Rosetta silent file (secondary structure, phi, psi, omega in degrees, C-alpha in Angstrom):
SEQUENCE: MSEEKRPPGRKSTILVIAGLAVVVVAGILGWLLYPKSQPAPTPSPGPEEIRVPVKKQPLIAFDDTQKQTETKDLMAERKAQYGMEEGVDIIATSEENVKIGDTIVSMQEITEKIRLGRGDVIETDLGGGVPEKPFIYGLYIVQPGDNIWNIHFRFLKEYYMNRGIAVAPMADEPNQRGFSSGIGKLLKFSENLMHIYNIRERELDVDLNLIYPLSKVVVYNMDRIFALLDSIDYTNVDRIEFDGENIWLQAQG
SCORE:     score description
SCORE:     0.000 S_00000001
   1 L     0.000  145.938  179.056   58.901   29.275  101.253 S_00000001
   2 L   -83.139  144.435 -178.370   59.659   30.722   97.965 S_00000001
   3 L   -66.542  135.184 -179.318   57.464   29.645   94.929 S_00000001
   4 L   -76.295  131.916 -178.429   59.073   27.015   92.626 S_00000001
   5 L   -95.705  135.088  177.603   59.605   28.335   89.094 S_00000001
   6 L   -76.046  148.351  178.722   58.885   26.149   85.950 S_00000001
   7 L   -62.216  140.834 -179.783   61.637   25.803   83.411 S_00000001
   8 L   -64.702  140.436  176.918   61.257   28.290   80.559 S_00000001
   9 L    93.428  -12.419 -178.846   59.756   26.907   77.279 S_00000001
  10 H   -67.080  -40.351  179.762   57.855   24.012   78.808 S_00000001
  11 H   -64.660  -39.342 -179.709   54.533   25.770   78.365 S_00000001
  12 H   -65.698  -36.941 -179.557   55.306   26.537   74.730 S_00000001
  13 H   -65.115  -40.168  179.642   56.204   22.914   74.056 S_00000001
  14 H   -63.534  -40.964 -179.676   52.890   21.759   75.493 S_00000001
  15 H   -65.222  -39.460  179.728   51.002   24.198   73.296 S_00000001
  16 H   -65.039  -43.065 -179.867   52.829   23.048   70.175 S_00000001
  17 H   -63.659  -41.192  179.939   52.126   19.402   70.954 S_00000001
  18 H   -64.192  -39.748  179.049   48.469   20.197   71.579 S_00000001
  19 H   -64.408  -41.877  178.176   48.219   22.083   68.288 S_00000001
  20 H   -63.484  -39.581  179.555   49.750   19.233   66.385 S_00000001
  21 H   -62.398  -40.955  178.736   47.365   16.809   68.033 S_00000001
  22 H   -62.465  -41.653 -179.257   44.406   18.965   66.989 S_00000001
  23 H   -63.992  -42.437 -178.995   45.650   19.076   63.404 S_00000001
  24 H   -65.439  -44.257  179.852   46.153   15.301   63.315 S_00000001
  25 H   -63.029  -42.816  179.014   42.723   14.624   64.811 S_00000001
  26 H   -61.916  -38.560  178.825   41.085   17.052   62.409 S_00000001
  27 H   -65.891  -40.799  179.591   42.798   15.378   59.486 S_00000001
  28 H   -64.949  -43.350  179.543   41.673   11.923   60.599 S_00000001
  29 H   -63.001  -41.023  178.902   38.086   13.128   61.087 S_00000001
  30 H   -63.859  -38.421  179.103   38.089   14.782   57.693 S_00000001
  31 H   -66.178  -35.408 -178.317   39.394   11.628   56.052 S_00000001
  32 H   -79.017  -38.242 -170.580   36.699    9.561   57.740 S_00000001
  33 H   -88.452  -36.117 -175.330   33.734   11.893   57.358 S_00000001
  34 L   -89.454  138.530 -177.456   34.163   13.442   53.919 S_00000001
  35 L   -65.703  141.898  178.456   33.622   11.265   50.820 S_00000001
  36 L   -77.531  147.903  176.963   36.665   10.323   48.921 S_00000001
  37 L   -68.972  129.362 -178.508   36.843   11.408   45.307 S_00000001
  38 L   -96.190  145.426  175.258   35.887    8.492   43.071 S_00000001
  39 L   -66.188  147.868 -179.270   37.465    7.834   39.698 S_00000001
  40 L   -58.179  131.861 -178.159   35.229    8.612   36.753 S_00000001
  41 L   -65.191  142.798  177.199   33.139    5.541   35.897 S_00000001
  42 L   -77.090  122.207 -177.978   34.093    3.708   32.776 S_00000001
  43 L   -59.554  133.684  179.532   31.184    3.964   30.341 S_00000001
  44 L   -73.767  143.851 -179.480   29.559    0.604   29.783 S_00000001
  45 L   -64.730  138.847  178.803   29.580   -0.583   26.184 S_00000001
  46 L   -72.087  177.006  179.249   26.281    0.014   24.376 S_00000001
  47 L   -62.103  143.268 -178.471   24.296   -2.708   22.690 S_00000001
  48 L   -62.816  131.024 -179.554   26.122   -4.453   19.929 S_00000001
  49 L   -67.661  129.335 -179.285   25.256   -2.999   16.552 S_00000001
  50 L   -99.059  121.698  178.397   23.278   -5.435   14.467 S_00000001
  51 L  -107.865  113.031  179.568   24.030   -5.363   10.795 S_00000001
  52 L   -95.847  119.131  179.838   21.389   -7.068    8.690 S_00000001
  53 L   -62.732  133.169  179.223   22.631   -7.877    5.223 S_00000001
  54 L   -84.358  119.984 -178.553   20.440   -6.316    2.548 S_00000001
  55 L   -74.591  123.762  179.365   19.325   -8.967    0.115 S_00000001
  56 L   -73.092  124.895 -177.526   19.906   -7.841   -3.434 S_00000001
  57 L   -81.825  133.732  178.089   16.683   -8.164   -5.391 S_00000001
  58 L   -61.291  148.840 -177.664   16.922   -9.895   -8.782 S_00000001
  59 E  -112.063  127.015  172.577   16.292   -7.638  -11.768 S_00000001
  60 E  -101.963  105.999 -176.256   14.011   -8.530  -14.676 S_00000001
  61 E   -89.257   90.809 -172.688   15.123   -6.263  -17.498 S_00000001
  62 L   -65.374  -40.138 -176.767   11.997   -6.270  -19.651 S_00000001
  63 L  -109.040   16.006 -179.000   13.254   -3.825  -22.295 S_00000001
  64 L   -86.840  111.614 -174.880   16.967   -4.484  -22.004 S_00000001
  65 H   -64.587  -27.163  179.370   18.123   -5.794  -25.382 S_00000001
  66 H   -67.788  -27.944 -179.713   21.255   -7.299  -23.820 S_00000001
  67 H  -113.606   18.800 -173.646   19.097   -9.557  -21.673 S_00000001
  68 H   -60.648  -47.647 -178.566   16.175   -9.852  -24.076 S_00000001
  69 H   -63.357  -45.492 -179.994   16.629  -13.561  -24.821 S_00000001
  70 H   -61.611  -43.703 -179.607   17.174  -14.450  -21.174 S_00000001
  71 H   -66.655  -42.708 -179.890   14.138  -12.417  -20.092 S_00000001
  72 H   -61.813  -41.805  179.042   11.906  -13.848  -22.835 S_00000001
  73 H   -64.197  -42.824  179.965   12.829  -17.394  -21.890 S_00000001
  74 H   -64.882  -43.591 -179.382   12.160  -16.724  -18.208 S_00000001
  75 H   -67.659  -38.347  178.858    8.814  -15.043  -18.922 S_00000001
  76 H   -62.151  -39.627  179.121    7.750  -17.813  -21.318 S_00000001
  77 H   -65.865  -44.273 -178.566    8.440  -20.394  -18.610 S_00000001
  78 H   -70.140  -40.685  179.642    6.508  -18.486  -15.955 S_00000001
  79 H   -63.811  -36.340 -179.067    3.578  -17.675  -18.240 S_00000001
  80 H   -62.227  -31.123  179.291    3.280  -21.338  -19.243 S_00000001
  81 H   -66.077  -26.460  179.611    2.685  -22.244  -15.604 S_00000001
  82 H  -106.027   -2.259 -178.285   -0.431  -20.038  -15.656 S_00000001
  83 L    68.975   31.404 -179.088   -1.444  -20.662  -19.259 S_00000001
  84 L  -109.413  151.576  176.537   -0.973  -16.968  -20.108 S_00000001
  85 L  -136.195  -60.490 -178.368    0.534  -15.403  -23.204 S_00000001
  86 L  -106.444  -10.609 -177.828   -0.792  -11.925  -23.978 S_00000001
  87 L   -66.696  -28.401  175.502   -2.842  -11.277  -20.839 S_00000001
  88 L  -137.250  152.414  177.159    0.303  -10.228  -18.962 S_00000001
  89 L   -93.445  -33.830 -173.865    3.728   -9.081  -20.121 S_00000001
  90 E  -136.032  140.874  167.741    5.697   -9.965  -17.008 S_00000001
  91 E  -120.046  119.581 -175.045    5.297  -12.396  -14.137 S_00000001
  92 E  -137.479  156.133  176.898    7.438  -11.399  -11.169 S_00000001
  93 E   -93.700  167.566  179.527    7.618  -12.099   -7.462 S_00000001
  94 L   -70.660   -4.606  179.212    7.495   -9.505   -4.693 S_00000001
  95 L   -99.909    5.104 -175.637   11.238  -10.079   -4.180 S_00000001
  96 L  -113.266  161.773  170.353   12.236   -8.933   -7.661 S_00000001
  97 E  -109.187  149.987  179.849   12.759   -5.641   -9.443 S_00000001
  98 E  -124.612  128.706  176.956   11.462   -4.988  -12.932 S_00000001
  99 E   -98.788  116.101  179.027   13.104   -2.636  -15.417 S_00000001
 100 E  -116.553  109.082 -172.830   10.564   -1.049  -17.771 S_00000001
 101 L    65.925 -123.044  179.027   12.285    1.248  -20.235 S_00000001
 102 L   -99.676    4.110 -174.943   14.668    3.331  -18.156 S_00000001
 103 E  -106.391  133.032  175.341   12.702    2.896  -14.908 S_00000001
 104 E   -99.982  121.798 -177.891   13.357    0.217  -12.299 S_00000001
 105 E  -104.483  124.974  177.664   10.190   -0.775  -10.457 S_00000001
 106 E   -86.284  118.122  178.290   10.509   -2.429   -7.039 S_00000001
 107 H   -69.138  -27.962  175.813    7.911   -5.165   -6.630 S_00000001
 108 H   -65.486  -39.662  178.360    8.481   -5.016   -2.867 S_00000001
 109 H   -64.596  -42.218  177.743    7.519   -1.340   -2.929 S_00000001
 110 H   -62.728  -42.479  179.519    4.342   -2.136   -4.910 S_00000001
 111 H   -58.831  -45.263 -179.068    3.498   -4.911   -2.451 S_00000001
 112 H   -65.419  -38.711  179.026    3.803   -2.558    0.530 S_00000001
 113 H   -66.445  -39.008  177.827    1.649    0.094   -1.136 S_00000001
 114 H   -64.392  -45.247 -177.705   -1.044   -2.490   -1.916 S_00000001
 115 H   -67.920  -38.899  176.314   -1.013   -3.820    1.642 S_00000001
 116 H   -64.709  -36.754  177.294   -1.081   -0.338    3.161 S_00000001
 117 H   -63.478  -28.390  177.354   -4.031    0.481    0.917 S_00000001
 118 L   -86.852   -5.184 -179.199   -5.866   -2.489    2.430 S_00000001
 119 L    88.899   13.132  178.878   -4.996   -1.336    5.946 S_00000001
 120 L   -72.029  153.810  174.689   -2.451   -4.083    6.626 S_00000001
 121 L   -91.559  125.353 -178.729    0.319   -3.520    9.185 S_00000001
 122 L   -95.776  121.717  177.293    3.749   -3.661    7.547 S_00000001
 123 L  -115.959  139.755  178.867    6.491   -5.189    9.698 S_00000001
 124 L   -96.663  122.244  179.925   10.153   -5.329    8.741 S_00000001
 125 L   -82.401  121.740  179.701   11.815   -8.655    9.454 S_00000001
 126 L   -90.693   12.721  173.827   15.328   -8.177   10.887 S_00000001
 127 L   112.310   -7.160 -175.577   16.300  -11.733   10.226 S_00000001
 128 L   -96.123  -19.018 -175.246   14.881  -13.638   13.188 S_00000001
 129 L   -94.698  177.590  177.084   11.444  -14.604   11.896 S_00000001
 130 L   -77.561  125.486 -178.535   10.184  -17.016    9.302 S_00000001
 131 L   -61.067  140.346 -178.613   10.411  -15.363    5.869 S_00000001
 132 L   -78.088  141.789  179.357    7.070  -14.568    4.318 S_00000001
 133 L   -63.570  129.064 -178.654    6.122  -16.379    1.123 S_00000001
 134 L   -66.556  147.049  174.713    6.616  -13.979   -1.777 S_00000001
 135 L   -80.043  154.116  176.471    3.590  -12.814   -3.740 S_00000001
 136 E  -114.804  125.633 -176.528    3.403  -13.546   -7.454 S_00000001
 137 E  -119.118  143.056  168.612    2.247  -10.726   -9.714 S_00000001
 138 E  -103.536  129.461 -178.402    1.288  -10.530  -13.349 S_00000001
 139 E  -114.496  130.891  173.797    2.116   -7.167  -14.929 S_00000001
 140 E  -117.981  122.179 -179.694    0.561   -5.778  -18.076 S_00000001
 141 E   -84.682  119.188 -175.752    2.209   -2.647  -19.495 S_00000001
 142 L   -63.004  132.070 -178.830   -0.489   -0.315  -20.799 S_00000001
 143 L  -113.417  163.303  177.338   -0.198    0.334  -24.536 S_00000001
 144 L   -57.032  135.237  179.226   -1.733    3.001  -26.801 S_00000001
 145 L    89.542   -5.246 -179.735   -5.439    2.314  -27.416 S_00000001
 146 L   -75.951  152.161  165.486   -5.859    0.177  -24.274 S_00000001
 147 L  -138.317  157.704 -169.860   -8.693    0.535  -21.794 S_00000001
 148 H   -61.626  -34.925 -178.654   -9.065   -1.234  -18.487 S_00000001
 149 H   -64.617  -47.490 -178.833  -12.109   -3.259  -19.555 S_00000001
 150 H   -66.752  -32.557  176.729  -10.417   -4.748  -22.616 S_00000001
 151 H   -63.074  -44.993  177.823   -7.282   -5.531  -20.595 S_00000001
 152 H   -63.787  -44.481 -176.581   -9.380   -7.523  -18.126 S_00000001
 153 H   -63.016  -40.998  177.925  -11.353   -9.240  -20.878 S_00000001
 154 H   -61.814  -42.090  177.947   -8.178  -10.336  -22.672 S_00000001
 155 H   -61.041  -46.360 -177.264   -6.864  -11.789  -19.419 S_00000001
 156 H   -64.689  -42.636 -179.186  -10.131  -13.631  -18.777 S_00000001
 157 H   -63.592  -38.956  178.278  -10.337  -15.087  -22.311 S_00000001
 158 H   -66.578  -37.320  178.262   -6.790  -16.440  -22.049 S_00000001
 159 H   -59.023  -49.473 -177.785   -7.589  -18.036  -18.693 S_00000001
 160 H   -73.458  -32.403  178.181  -10.557  -19.921  -20.136 S_00000001
 161 H   -60.956  -38.620  179.317   -8.818  -20.684  -23.425 S_00000001
 162 L   -66.233  -15.959  178.677   -6.124  -22.553  -21.482 S_00000001
 163 L  -106.145   14.666  174.875   -8.958  -24.695  -20.054 S_00000001
 164 L    78.846   19.470 -178.462  -10.438  -25.466  -23.426 S_00000001
 165 L  -115.356  121.572  177.933  -13.279  -22.929  -23.173 S_00000001
 166 L   -91.784  117.906  178.812  -13.768  -20.394  -25.955 S_00000001
 167 L   -90.366  127.700 -178.143  -15.291  -17.166  -24.664 S_00000001
 168 L   -61.834  143.494 -178.408  -17.367  -15.347  -27.296 S_00000001
 169 L   -57.670  -27.537 -178.787  -15.972  -11.938  -28.351 S_00000001
 170 L  -103.482   16.109 -175.637  -19.215  -10.228  -27.248 S_00000001
 171 L   -65.852  -19.636 -179.120  -19.635  -12.214  -24.025 S_00000001
 172 L   -88.932   -4.077 -177.921  -18.857   -9.130  -21.932 S_00000001
 173 L   -83.193  153.432  177.501  -21.654   -7.068  -23.495 S_00000001
 174 L   -61.101  157.133  178.850  -25.096   -6.570  -21.801 S_00000001
 175 L   -77.901 -176.386 -175.221  -27.905   -8.901  -22.842 S_00000001
 176 L   -63.511  -25.153  178.960  -30.906   -7.898  -24.963 S_00000001
 177 L   -89.009    0.880  176.759  -32.713   -6.509  -21.912 S_00000001
 178 L    89.744    4.099  178.878  -29.755   -4.311  -21.039 S_00000001
 179 L   -87.017  148.856  179.201  -28.598   -6.309  -18.035 S_00000001
 180 L   -63.508  140.970  176.781  -24.943   -7.108  -17.501 S_00000001
 181 L   -76.158  168.383  177.532  -23.865  -10.554  -18.621 S_00000001
 182 H   -61.340  -40.058  177.616  -22.242  -13.009  -16.227 S_00000001
 183 H   -64.581  -39.666  178.644  -18.849  -12.347  -17.841 S_00000001
 184 H   -61.920  -41.164  178.217  -19.439   -8.611  -17.490 S_00000001
 185 H   -66.923  -37.906  178.476  -20.154   -9.001  -13.771 S_00000001
 186 H   -65.267  -40.136  177.509  -17.073  -11.170  -13.357 S_00000001
 187 H   -64.177  -41.023 -179.820  -14.948   -8.551  -15.088 S_00000001
 188 H   -64.012  -42.606  179.804  -16.367   -5.826  -12.866 S_00000001
 189 H   -67.562  -33.175 -176.845  -15.614   -7.787   -9.706 S_00000001
 190 H   -64.216  -17.308  176.316  -12.095   -8.599  -10.900 S_00000001
 191 H   -61.833  -22.736  178.010  -11.273   -4.891  -10.612 S_00000001
 192 H   -75.868  -12.104 -175.874  -11.090   -5.539   -6.854 S_00000001
 193 H  -107.264    7.356  179.503   -8.249   -7.992   -7.450 S_00000001
 194 E  -132.867  166.246  179.889   -5.979   -5.754   -9.517 S_00000001
 195 E  -140.342  156.174  174.720   -4.196   -2.433   -9.152 S_00000001
 196 E  -112.897  125.816 -177.853   -2.806    0.207  -11.462 S_00000001
 197 E  -110.513  127.384  178.020    0.707    1.436  -10.701 S_00000001
 198 E   -86.712  111.596 -175.559    1.970    4.763  -12.023 S_00000001
 199 L   -64.600  -41.652 -175.944    5.598    4.215  -13.002 S_00000001
 200 L   -69.567  -42.440 -176.893    6.504    7.894  -13.139 S_00000001
 201 L   -91.864   -8.803 -179.764    4.943    8.900   -9.826 S_00000001
 202 L    54.910   45.549  178.986    5.652    5.578   -8.086 S_00000001
 203 E  -139.572  154.218  171.785    2.137    5.494   -6.663 S_00000001
 204 E   -73.120  141.835 -178.952   -0.952    3.349   -7.014 S_00000001
 205 E   -99.218  129.649 -177.502   -3.577    5.012   -9.191 S_00000001
 206 L   -87.485  -20.245 -179.344   -7.109    5.135   -7.811 S_00000001
 207 L   -94.448  105.278 -176.735   -8.801    6.079  -11.095 S_00000001
 208 L   -71.653  -16.705 -176.790   -9.011    2.924  -13.171 S_00000001
 209 L   -85.386  -18.815 -179.732  -10.305    4.828  -16.193 S_00000001
 210 L   -98.802   90.576  177.838   -7.234    7.064  -16.529 S_00000001
 211 L  -120.956  133.442 -175.786   -4.542    4.811  -17.902 S_00000001
 212 L  -116.064  137.554 -177.684   -1.686    6.174  -19.983 S_00000001
 213 L   -57.755  139.045  171.635    0.466    4.158  -22.395 S_00000001
 214 L    61.288    4.501  177.980    3.919    3.052  -21.216 S_00000001
 215 L  -120.076   -7.632  179.000    3.600    4.992  -17.936 S_00000001
 216 E  -132.498  150.648 -177.754    1.194    2.732  -16.066 S_00000001
 217 E  -127.807  131.870  173.447    1.164   -0.957  -15.267 S_00000001
 218 E   -86.308  126.030 -174.030   -1.827   -3.151  -14.461 S_00000001
 219 E  -113.431  120.054  176.604   -0.858   -5.393  -11.543 S_00000001
 220 E  -106.701  133.293  166.569   -2.631   -8.718  -10.916 S_00000001
 221 E   -81.769  103.811 -169.490   -2.149  -10.805   -7.803 S_00000001
 222 H   -61.780  -40.008 -178.602   -1.978  -14.086   -9.699 S_00000001
 223 H   -65.795  -41.007 -177.784   -2.816  -16.353   -6.772 S_00000001
 224 H   -69.018  -46.531 -175.261   -5.883  -14.331   -5.772 S_00000001
 225 H   -72.900  -33.017  177.027   -7.401  -13.910   -9.219 S_00000001
 226 H   -71.828  -33.302  176.349   -6.753  -17.532  -10.214 S_00000001
 227 H   -63.322  -39.286  177.762   -8.321  -18.730   -6.955 S_00000001
 228 H   -64.921  -52.095 -176.524  -11.458  -16.753   -7.842 S_00000001
 229 H   -64.442  -36.544  179.120  -11.650  -17.996  -11.431 S_00000001
 230 H   -65.673  -24.182 -176.558  -10.902  -21.588  -10.419 S_00000001
 231 L   -83.762   -6.861 -176.799  -13.854  -21.500   -8.018 S_00000001
 232 L  -109.424  122.532  174.870  -16.372  -20.656  -10.766 S_00000001
 233 L   -78.018  122.645 -174.326  -17.764  -23.308  -13.089 S_00000001
 234 H   -61.130  -26.816  179.041  -18.069  -21.647  -16.493 S_00000001
 235 H   -66.581  -16.068  178.835  -21.333  -23.454  -17.165 S_00000001
 236 H  -105.711   11.879 -171.996  -22.807  -21.377  -14.316 S_00000001
 237 H   -62.330  -30.676 -179.042  -21.320  -18.054  -15.398 S_00000001
 238 H   -73.540   -8.890  178.452  -24.720  -16.638  -16.431 S_00000001
 239 H   -94.508    3.954 -177.876  -25.950  -17.109  -12.849 S_00000001
 240 E   -68.178  135.897  173.575  -23.302  -14.756  -11.443 S_00000001
 241 E  -120.688  145.367 -178.700  -24.625  -11.857   -9.372 S_00000001
 242 E  -143.802  126.319 -176.706  -22.610   -8.811   -8.340 S_00000001
 243 L  -105.974   14.210 -178.344  -23.732   -6.003   -6.010 S_00000001
 244 L   103.899  -22.992  178.531  -20.716   -3.737   -6.350 S_00000001
 245 L  -130.220  -42.625 -174.517  -18.709   -5.463   -3.626 S_00000001
 246 L  -113.685  153.874  179.196  -19.618   -9.151   -3.453 S_00000001
 247 E  -127.697  141.604  179.651  -20.056  -11.817   -6.076 S_00000001
 248 E  -157.803  170.206  177.746  -22.144  -14.999   -5.821 S_00000001
 249 E   -98.146  129.615  178.232  -24.115  -17.511   -7.865 S_00000001
 250 L   -66.985  137.448  179.352  -27.847  -17.017   -8.114 S_00000001
 251 L   -64.277  142.002  179.314  -29.821  -19.980   -6.808 S_00000001
 252 L   -73.803  132.289 -177.815  -31.417  -22.088   -9.513 S_00000001
 253 L   -87.048    0.000    0.000  -35.200  -21.602   -9.650 S_00000001
């Protein structure tokens, strides 16, 4: 028998179909196996910006002639609460600014420098905590001829005068044996409760003996120094002892 012949082109058709099948299968496998391209992620919004309103500090214009009457009335009212007249020129809180001549002094800045000098940790309140009670300061502007001892003594005499006690002009001098008087010891200890601020350099001054007129201010923490003076009975002032750091009353013999 003669061999049966296949129709021409059938083999080619089979090959084409097989090739197409391979391409389709390869495409499906590639679609399944290879990761699809992902759209770029949308950046998440950052934390909401917190804007804390800056509280404008009141200004006490000590030498401003336009506000002289207003300032004098305010200072007279504040001084009367402490029974002071010449011992301090200004009474201001730590939330106020004071203008001395052409210079504006921030009481908040002075407060932070004092606290840093004591080793305190300064934290800034962003509005969520309980506000801290402001400090009250008495400021004396150093004048020509002043010295730190006489500034303290004037302050002390006014304190006692307001309580009906006249302090003798020589009460701060040593006694006949050369020992410091009780008032002298009290004045020496009070140096721990005050600071000298250099207006020009905007720094606390560590040398209490170098004070320059109109460029330095003696700063008293009114609550601290009045708490000390209120705790001492003047009739016992001659029993005061001071060792350079601590003050106490000598026991009666």
